[in-house]
Amino acid sequence: DTAVSQTPKYLVTQMGNDKSIKCEQNLGHDTMYWYKQDSKKFLKIMFSYNNKELIINETVPNRFSPKSPDKAHLNLHINSLELGDSAVYFCASSQPFTSMRVNSTQYFGPGTRLTVL
Amino acid sequence: GNSVTQMEGPVTLSEEAFLTINCTYTATGYPSLFWYVQYPGEGLQLLLKATKADDKGSNKGFEATYRKETTSFHLEKGSVQVSDSAVYFCALTAYSGAGSYQLTFGKGTKLSVIP
């Protein structure tokens, strides 16, 4: 049973197009995340959703819009794709970090490699 | 703010060599500390964690001890295998302000083990 799944695994598209990446988790977690990993493997958090409410937006361009239809899904929609958007995008989930739960484990999906031509 | 600094890679070792990847941190309050591993073509997965000073996390032959006095959480393995080739991320969770806690990752260290 896959805990966190993402589709598609690979996405190749032209500049200016609009695309979406889907994410689903079956762990019953309240919090889901999107990360961007560049070619040097540096991991940057983009968004965090806790019970369908956005709680982090780390200065990501507004061309990126997360959509959470329910607690188990967090999709990422990207408008007007640019060359610099090429990267691997990871979805993750966890229980919320709180003072009583600072050691929650994040579970990552397999990643979506986006290539913008 | 909270931050994690880990040694830059890439690190290349021969099979059965001893591994150390250094990690130091700056954090508000009392963080929990983690090592995550990313195998080629996969997402990150938890390798080990520790939640209080002098705790030792261990898994798959890897160990790391929470050292509060030196704010460090170095990853070690006595004898690496080719299958340990991966990118290793040190991370922490700590208070980040406005009543929230956040997971902060280091930049990752790529390990290559050659036969």
PDB file of C-alpha atoms in Angstrom:
ATOM      1  CA  ASP A   1       0.000   0.000   0.000  1.00  0.00           C
ATOM      2  CA  THR A   2       1.476   3.321  -1.106  1.00  0.00           C
ATOM      3  CA  ALA A   3       1.396   5.864   1.718  1.00  0.00           C
ATOM      4  CA  VAL A   4       1.936   9.025  -0.353  1.00  0.00           C
ATOM      5  CA  SER A   5       1.425   8.854  -4.096  1.00  0.00           C
ATOM      6  CA  GLN A   6       1.967  11.438  -6.820  1.00  0.00           C
ATOM      7  CA  THR A   7       1.019  11.573 -10.478  1.00  0.00           C
ATOM      8  CA  PRO A   8       2.531  11.890 -12.942  1.00  0.00           C
ATOM      9  CA  LYS A   9       6.062  10.702 -12.223  1.00  0.00           C
ATOM     10  CA  TYR A  10       7.449  12.565 -15.247  1.00  0.00           C
ATOM     11  CA  LEU A  11       6.071  15.702 -16.872  1.00  0.00           C
ATOM     12  CA  VAL A  12       7.607  17.296 -19.965  1.00  0.00           C
ATOM     13  CA  THR A  13       5.972  20.435 -21.297  1.00  0.00           C
ATOM     14  CA  GLN A  14       6.541  23.674 -23.178  1.00  0.00           C
ATOM     15  CA  MET A  15       7.094  27.094 -21.660  1.00  0.00           C
ATOM     16  CA  GLY A  16       3.863  28.973 -21.076  1.00  0.00           C
ATOM     17  CA  ASN A  17       1.722  25.887 -20.559  1.00  0.00           C
ATOM     18  CA  ASP A  18      -0.389  25.163 -17.471  1.00  0.00           C
ATOM     19  CA  LYS A  19       0.032  21.834 -15.675  1.00  0.00           C
ATOM     20  CA  SER A  20      -1.087  20.061 -12.519  1.00  0.00           C
ATOM     21  CA  ILE A  21       0.489  17.469 -10.238  1.00  0.00           C
ATOM     22  CA  LYS A  22      -1.734  15.345  -8.029  1.00  0.00           C
ATOM     23  CA  CYS A  23      -0.952  14.015  -4.570  1.00  0.00           C
ATOM     24  CA  GLU A  24      -2.820  11.653  -2.297  1.00  0.00           C
ATOM     25  CA  GLN A  25      -2.001  10.222   1.131  1.00  0.00           C
ATOM     26  CA  ASN A  26      -3.699   7.317   2.890  1.00  0.00           C
ATOM     27  CA  LEU A  27      -2.048   7.805   6.278  1.00  0.00           C
ATOM     28  CA  GLY A  28      -4.817   9.889   7.846  1.00  0.00           C
ATOM     29  CA  HIS A  29      -2.453  12.818   8.327  1.00  0.00           C
ATOM     30  CA  ASP A  30      -3.773  16.326   8.883  1.00  0.00           C
ATOM     31  CA  THR A  31      -0.897  18.175   7.211  1.00  0.00           C
ATOM     32  CA  MET A  32       0.398  17.950   3.641  1.00  0.00           C
ATOM     33  CA  TYR A  33       3.294  19.734   1.942  1.00  0.00           C
ATOM     34  CA  TRP A  34       4.829  20.528  -1.425  1.00  0.00           C
ATOM     35  CA  TYR A  35       8.605  20.760  -1.822  1.00  0.00           C
ATOM     36  CA  LYS A  36      10.762  21.710  -4.796  1.00  0.00           C
ATOM     37  CA  GLN A  37      14.139  20.000  -5.213  1.00  0.00           C
ATOM     38  CA  ASP A  38      16.650  21.565  -7.571  1.00  0.00           C
ATOM     39  CA  SER A  39      19.449  19.893  -9.508  1.00  0.00           C
ATOM     40  CA  LYS A  40      21.807  20.247  -6.536  1.00  0.00           C
ATOM     41  CA  LYS A  41      19.321  18.319  -4.360  1.00  0.00           C
ATOM     42  CA  PHE A  42      18.489  21.398  -2.290  1.00  0.00           C
ATOM     43  CA  LEU A  43      15.002  20.991  -0.847  1.00  0.00           C
ATOM     44  CA  LYS A  44      12.755  24.036  -0.562  1.00  0.00           C
ATOM     45  CA  ILE A  45       9.332  23.972   1.062  1.00  0.00           C
ATOM     46  CA  MET A  46       6.660  25.614  -1.058  1.00  0.00           C
ATOM     47  CA  PHE A  47       3.375  25.045   0.741  1.00  0.00           C
ATOM     48  CA  SER A  48       1.907  23.399   3.782  1.00  0.00           C
ATOM     49  CA  TYR A  49      -1.780  22.631   4.280  1.00  0.00           C
ATOM     50  CA  ASN A  50      -3.213  21.744   7.683  1.00  0.00           C
ATOM     51  CA  ASN A  51      -6.794  20.515   7.546  1.00  0.00           C
ATOM     52  CA  LYS A  52      -7.253  22.206   4.173  1.00  0.00           C
ATOM     53  CA  GLU A  53      -5.933  25.578   5.337  1.00  0.00           C
ATOM     54  CA  LEU A  54      -2.739  27.058   3.956  1.00  0.00           C
ATOM     55  CA  ILE A  55      -0.260  27.647   6.758  1.00  0.00           C
ATOM     56  CA  ILE A  56       3.010  28.216   4.869  1.00  0.00           C
ATOM     57  CA  ASN A  57       3.742  29.952   1.602  1.00  0.00           C
ATOM     58  CA  GLU A  58       7.463  30.445   1.281  1.00  0.00           C
ATOM     59  CA  THR A  59       7.518  33.347  -1.190  1.00  0.00           C
ATOM     60  CA  VAL A  60       6.487  31.099  -4.046  1.00  0.00           C
ATOM     61  CA  PRO A  61       5.324  32.898  -7.220  1.00  0.00           C
ATOM     62  CA  ASN A  62       1.555  33.108  -7.478  1.00  0.00           C
ATOM     63  CA  ARG A  63       1.740  31.051 -10.686  1.00  0.00           C
ATOM     64  CA  PHE A  64       1.839  28.129  -8.267  1.00  0.00           C
ATOM     65  CA  SER A  65      -1.470  27.384  -6.576  1.00  0.00           C
ATOM     66  CA  PRO A  66      -2.111  24.469  -4.229  1.00  0.00           C
ATOM     67  CA  LYS A  67      -5.592  23.002  -4.155  1.00  0.00           C
ATOM     68  CA  SER A  68      -6.821  20.711  -1.403  1.00  0.00           C
ATOM     69  CA  PRO A  69     -10.258  19.179  -2.124  1.00  0.00           C
ATOM     70  CA  ASP A  70     -10.050  17.160   1.109  1.00  0.00           C
ATOM     71  CA  LYS A  71      -7.635  16.197   3.857  1.00  0.00           C
ATOM     72  CA  ALA A  72      -6.148  13.326   1.842  1.00  0.00           C
ATOM     73  CA  HIS A  73      -5.339  15.294  -1.323  1.00  0.00           C
ATOM     74  CA  LEU A  74      -3.127  18.274  -2.105  1.00  0.00           C
ATOM     75  CA  ASN A  75      -2.722  19.077  -5.785  1.00  0.00           C
ATOM     76  CA  LEU A  76      -0.313  21.597  -7.267  1.00  0.00           C
ATOM     77  CA  HIS A  77      -1.342  23.688 -10.248  1.00  0.00           C
ATOM     78  CA  ILE A  78       1.241  25.703 -12.137  1.00  0.00           C
ATOM     79  CA  ASN A  79       0.323  28.437 -14.628  1.00  0.00           C
ATOM     80  CA  SER A  80       2.512  29.858 -17.385  1.00  0.00           C
ATOM     81  CA  LEU A  81       5.390  27.471 -16.840  1.00  0.00           C
ATOM     82  CA  GLU A  82       8.930  28.885 -17.049  1.00  0.00           C
ATOM     83  CA  LEU A  83      12.297  27.226 -17.684  1.00  0.00           C
ATOM     84  CA  GLY A  84      13.267  27.802 -14.045  1.00  0.00           C
ATOM     85  CA  ASP A  85      10.344  25.685 -12.882  1.00  0.00           C
ATOM     86  CA  SER A  86      12.169  22.557 -14.050  1.00  0.00           C
ATOM     87  CA  ALA A  87      12.838  20.513 -10.922  1.00  0.00           C
ATOM     88  CA  VAL A  88      11.591  17.519  -8.963  1.00  0.00           C
ATOM     89  CA  TYR A  89       8.480  18.259  -6.924  1.00  0.00           C
ATOM     90  CA  PHE A  90       7.747  16.211  -3.809  1.00  0.00           C
ATOM     91  CA  CYS A  91       4.522  15.896  -1.911  1.00  0.00           C
ATOM     92  CA  ALA A  92       4.718  14.914   1.763  1.00  0.00           C
ATOM     93  CA  SER A  93       2.419  14.456   4.724  1.00  0.00           C
ATOM     94  CA  SER A  94       2.668  14.276   8.503  1.00  0.00           C
ATOM     95  CA  GLN A  95       0.725  14.903  11.658  1.00  0.00           C
ATOM     96  CA  PRO A  96       0.982  18.593  12.564  1.00  0.00           C
ATOM     97  CA  PHE A  97       4.054  19.708  14.449  1.00  0.00           C
ATOM     98  CA  THR A  98       3.053  20.979  17.895  1.00  0.00           C
ATOM     99  CA  SER A  99       4.736  21.429  21.256  1.00  0.00           C
ATOM    100  CA  MET A 100       3.533  17.924  22.175  1.00  0.00           C
ATOM    101  CA  ARG A 101       4.405  16.426  18.794  1.00  0.00           C
ATOM    102  CA  VAL A 102       7.697  17.906  17.636  1.00  0.00           C
ATOM    103  CA  ASN A 103       9.037  14.548  16.465  1.00  0.00           C
ATOM    104  CA  SER A 104       6.397  13.759  13.827  1.00  0.00           C
ATOM    105  CA  THR A 105       7.803  11.967  10.784  1.00  0.00           C
ATOM    106  CA  GLN A 106       7.196  13.360   7.318  1.00  0.00           C
ATOM    107  CA  TYR A 107       6.326  10.814   4.643  1.00  0.00           C
ATOM    108  CA  PHE A 108       7.336  11.705   1.105  1.00  0.00           C
ATOM    109  CA  GLY A 109       5.918  10.721  -2.254  1.00  0.00           C
ATOM    110  CA  PRO A 110       8.174   9.416  -5.041  1.00  0.00           C
ATOM    111  CA  GLY A 111       8.449  12.811  -6.728  1.00  0.00           C
ATOM    112  CA  THR A 112       7.406  14.323 -10.063  1.00  0.00           C
ATOM    113  CA  ARG A 113      10.209  15.341 -12.400  1.00  0.00           C
ATOM    114  CA  LEU A 114       9.035  18.422 -14.290  1.00  0.00           C
ATOM    115  CA  THR A 115      10.963  19.468 -17.395  1.00  0.00           C
ATOM    116  CA  VAL A 116      10.041  22.730 -19.092  1.00  0.00           C
ATOM    117  CA  LEU A 117      11.344  23.104 -22.658  1.00  0.00           C
TER     118      LEU A 117
ATOM    119  CA  GLY B   1      15.616  31.523  12.932  1.00  0.00           C
ATOM    120  CA  ASN B   2      16.144  27.790  12.896  1.00  0.00           C
ATOM    121  CA  SER B   3      18.824  26.370  10.611  1.00  0.00           C
ATOM    122  CA  VAL B   4      20.762  23.200   9.842  1.00  0.00           C
ATOM    123  CA  THR B   5      24.296  23.074   8.500  1.00  0.00           C
ATOM    124  CA  GLN B   6      25.680  19.822   7.185  1.00  0.00           C
ATOM    125  CA  MET B   7      28.966  19.013   5.527  1.00  0.00           C
ATOM    126  CA  GLU B   8      29.051  19.581   1.838  1.00  0.00           C
ATOM    127  CA  GLY B   9      29.462  16.679  -0.499  1.00  0.00           C
ATOM    128  CA  PRO B  10      29.833  14.774  -2.491  1.00  0.00           C
ATOM    129  CA  VAL B  11      31.450  12.148  -0.294  1.00  0.00           C
ATOM    130  CA  THR B  12      33.004   9.115  -1.984  1.00  0.00           C
ATOM    131  CA  LEU B  13      34.017   6.097   0.094  1.00  0.00           C
ATOM    132  CA  SER B  14      35.146   2.566  -0.579  1.00  0.00           C
ATOM    133  CA  GLU B  15      32.966  -0.271   0.607  1.00  0.00           C
ATOM    134  CA  GLU B  16      33.456  -1.121   4.313  1.00  0.00           C
ATOM    135  CA  ALA B  17      34.893   2.332   5.090  1.00  0.00           C
ATOM    136  CA  PHE B  18      33.763   4.338   8.123  1.00  0.00           C
ATOM    137  CA  LEU B  19      31.278   7.130   7.441  1.00  0.00           C
ATOM    138  CA  THR B  20      30.743  10.406   9.260  1.00  0.00           C
ATOM    139  CA  ILE B  21      28.490  13.174   7.958  1.00  0.00           C
ATOM    140  CA  ASN B  22      28.609  16.235  10.184  1.00  0.00           C
ATOM    141  CA  CYS B  23      25.478  18.174  11.104  1.00  0.00           C
ATOM    142  CA  THR B  24      25.120  21.185  13.400  1.00  0.00           C
ATOM    143  CA  TYR B  25      22.036  23.210  14.126  1.00  0.00           C
ATOM    144  CA  THR B  26      20.682  26.483  15.454  1.00  0.00           C
ATOM    145  CA  ALA B  27      17.208  26.379  16.942  1.00  0.00           C
ATOM    146  CA  THR B  28      14.731  28.056  19.262  1.00  0.00           C
ATOM    147  CA  GLY B  29      14.013  25.991  22.336  1.00  0.00           C
ATOM    148  CA  TYR B  30      14.470  22.240  22.310  1.00  0.00           C
ATOM    149  CA  PRO B  31      14.370  20.784  18.796  1.00  0.00           C
ATOM    150  CA  SER B  32      13.837  17.227  17.645  1.00  0.00           C
ATOM    151  CA  LEU B  33      16.549  16.036  15.251  1.00  0.00           C
ATOM    152  CA  PHE B  34      16.284  13.784  12.219  1.00  0.00           C
ATOM    153  CA  TRP B  35      18.256  12.188   9.436  1.00  0.00           C
ATOM    154  CA  TYR B  36      16.372  11.515   6.210  1.00  0.00           C
ATOM    155  CA  VAL B  37      17.788   9.526   3.286  1.00  0.00           C
ATOM    156  CA  GLN B  38      16.951   9.819  -0.409  1.00  0.00           C
ATOM    157  CA  TYR B  39      17.914   6.854  -2.584  1.00  0.00           C
ATOM    158  CA  PRO B  40      18.341   7.496  -6.326  1.00  0.00           C
ATOM    159  CA  GLY B  41      15.030   8.201  -8.043  1.00  0.00           C
ATOM    160  CA  GLU B  42      13.019   8.093  -4.820  1.00  0.00           C
ATOM    161  CA  GLY B  43      11.506  10.428  -2.262  1.00  0.00           C
ATOM    162  CA  LEU B  44      12.994  11.083   1.165  1.00  0.00           C
ATOM    163  CA  GLN B  45      12.413   8.609   3.977  1.00  0.00           C
ATOM    164  CA  LEU B  46      13.179   8.807   7.657  1.00  0.00           C
ATOM    165  CA  LEU B  47      16.436   7.097   8.610  1.00  0.00           C
ATOM    166  CA  LEU B  48      16.554   7.897  12.342  1.00  0.00           C
ATOM    167  CA  LYS B  49      15.608  10.530  14.875  1.00  0.00           C
ATOM    168  CA  ALA B  50      16.279  11.718  18.436  1.00  0.00           C
ATOM    169  CA  THR B  51      14.134  13.918  20.630  1.00  0.00           C
ATOM    170  CA  LYS B  52      16.251  14.845  23.658  1.00  0.00           C
ATOM    171  CA  ALA B  53      19.838  15.407  24.668  1.00  0.00           C
ATOM    172  CA  ASP B  54      22.104  12.318  24.649  1.00  0.00           C
ATOM    173  CA  ASP B  55      19.469  10.256  22.832  1.00  0.00           C
ATOM    174  CA  LYS B  56      20.964   8.004  20.172  1.00  0.00           C
ATOM    175  CA  GLY B  57      18.936   7.288  17.056  1.00  0.00           C
ATOM    176  CA  SER B  58      19.869   4.180  15.108  1.00  0.00           C
ATOM    177  CA  ASN B  59      18.678   2.271  12.065  1.00  0.00           C
ATOM    178  CA  LYS B  60      20.244   0.056   9.366  1.00  0.00           C
ATOM    179  CA  GLY B  61      23.661   0.318  11.049  1.00  0.00           C
ATOM    180  CA  PHE B  62      23.556   4.130  11.085  1.00  0.00           C
ATOM    181  CA  GLU B  63      23.739   6.054  14.362  1.00  0.00           C
ATOM    182  CA  ALA B  64      23.513   9.675  15.471  1.00  0.00           C
ATOM    183  CA  THR B  65      23.652  11.125  18.982  1.00  0.00           C
ATOM    184  CA  TYR B  66      21.848  14.323  20.022  1.00  0.00           C
ATOM    185  CA  ARG B  67      24.590  16.536  21.479  1.00  0.00           C
ATOM    186  CA  LYS B  68      23.031  19.636  22.999  1.00  0.00           C
ATOM    187  CA  GLU B  69      26.328  21.075  24.275  1.00  0.00           C
ATOM    188  CA  THR B  70      27.789  21.152  20.755  1.00  0.00           C
ATOM    189  CA  THR B  71      24.418  21.524  18.945  1.00  0.00           C
ATOM    190  CA  SER B  72      25.323  18.596  16.727  1.00  0.00           C
ATOM    191  CA  PHE B  73      23.781  15.413  15.350  1.00  0.00           C
ATOM    192  CA  HIS B  74      26.504  13.722  13.309  1.00  0.00           C
ATOM    193  CA  LEU B  75      25.605  10.632  11.289  1.00  0.00           C
ATOM    194  CA  GLU B  76      27.945   7.616  11.507  1.00  0.00           C
ATOM    195  CA  LYS B  77      28.184   4.113  10.122  1.00  0.00           C
ATOM    196  CA  GLY B  78      30.986   1.720  10.818  1.00  0.00           C
ATOM    197  CA  SER B  79      31.079  -0.079   7.479  1.00  0.00           C
ATOM    198  CA  VAL B  80      29.275   1.342   4.446  1.00  0.00           C
ATOM    199  CA  GLN B  81      27.903  -0.710   1.579  1.00  0.00           C
ATOM    200  CA  VAL B  82      27.292   0.151  -2.054  1.00  0.00           C
ATOM    201  CA  SER B  83      23.570   0.131  -1.269  1.00  0.00           C
ATOM    202  CA  ASP B  84      24.103   3.088   1.126  1.00  0.00           C
ATOM    203  CA  SER B  85      24.793   5.378  -1.841  1.00  0.00           C
ATOM    204  CA  ALA B  86      22.195   8.124  -1.468  1.00  0.00           C
ATOM    205  CA  VAL B  87      21.674  11.739  -0.422  1.00  0.00           C
ATOM    206  CA  TYR B  88      21.454  12.256   3.347  1.00  0.00           C
ATOM    207  CA  PHE B  89      19.542  15.185   4.874  1.00  0.00           C
ATOM    208  CA  CYS B  90      19.875  16.385   8.444  1.00  0.00           C
ATOM    209  CA  ALA B  91      16.725  18.114   9.731  1.00  0.00           C
ATOM    210  CA  LEU B  92      15.106  19.537  12.845  1.00  0.00           C
ATOM    211  CA  THR B  93      11.699  20.548  14.089  1.00  0.00           C
ATOM    212  CA  ALA B  94      11.500  23.508  16.424  1.00  0.00           C
ATOM    213  CA  TYR B  95       9.361  26.487  17.305  1.00  0.00           C
ATOM    214  CA  SER B  96       9.312  28.944  14.386  1.00  0.00           C
ATOM    215  CA  GLY B  97       7.143  31.705  15.840  1.00  0.00           C
ATOM    216  CA  ALA B  98       3.446  32.627  15.888  1.00  0.00           C
ATOM    217  CA  GLY B  99       2.596  29.430  17.724  1.00  0.00           C
ATOM    218  CA  SER B 100       3.851  27.134  14.983  1.00  0.00           C
ATOM    219  CA  TYR B 101       6.537  24.505  14.631  1.00  0.00           C
ATOM    220  CA  GLN B 102       8.409  23.820  11.405  1.00  0.00           C
ATOM    221  CA  LEU B 103      10.631  21.147   9.898  1.00  0.00           C
ATOM    222  CA  THR B 104      13.907  22.614   8.566  1.00  0.00           C
ATOM    223  CA  PHE B 105      16.209  20.616   6.277  1.00  0.00           C
ATOM    224  CA  GLY B 106      19.933  20.920   5.655  1.00  0.00           C
ATOM    225  CA  LYS B 107      21.208  21.090   2.081  1.00  0.00           C
ATOM    226  CA  GLY B 108      21.902  17.373   1.808  1.00  0.00           C
ATOM    227  CA  THR B 109      25.120  15.376   1.436  1.00  0.00           C
ATOM    228  CA  LYS B 110      25.525  12.995  -1.470  1.00  0.00           C
ATOM    229  CA  LEU B 111      27.301   9.755  -0.582  1.00  0.00           C
ATOM    230  CA  SER B 112      28.732   7.437  -3.211  1.00  0.00           C
ATOM    231  CA  VAL B 113      30.147   4.077  -2.122  1.00  0.00           C
ATOM    232  CA  ILE B 114      32.362   2.273  -4.611  1.00  0.00           C
ATOM    233  CA  PRO B 115      33.090  -1.482  -4.549  1.00  0.00           C
TER     234      PRO B 115
END
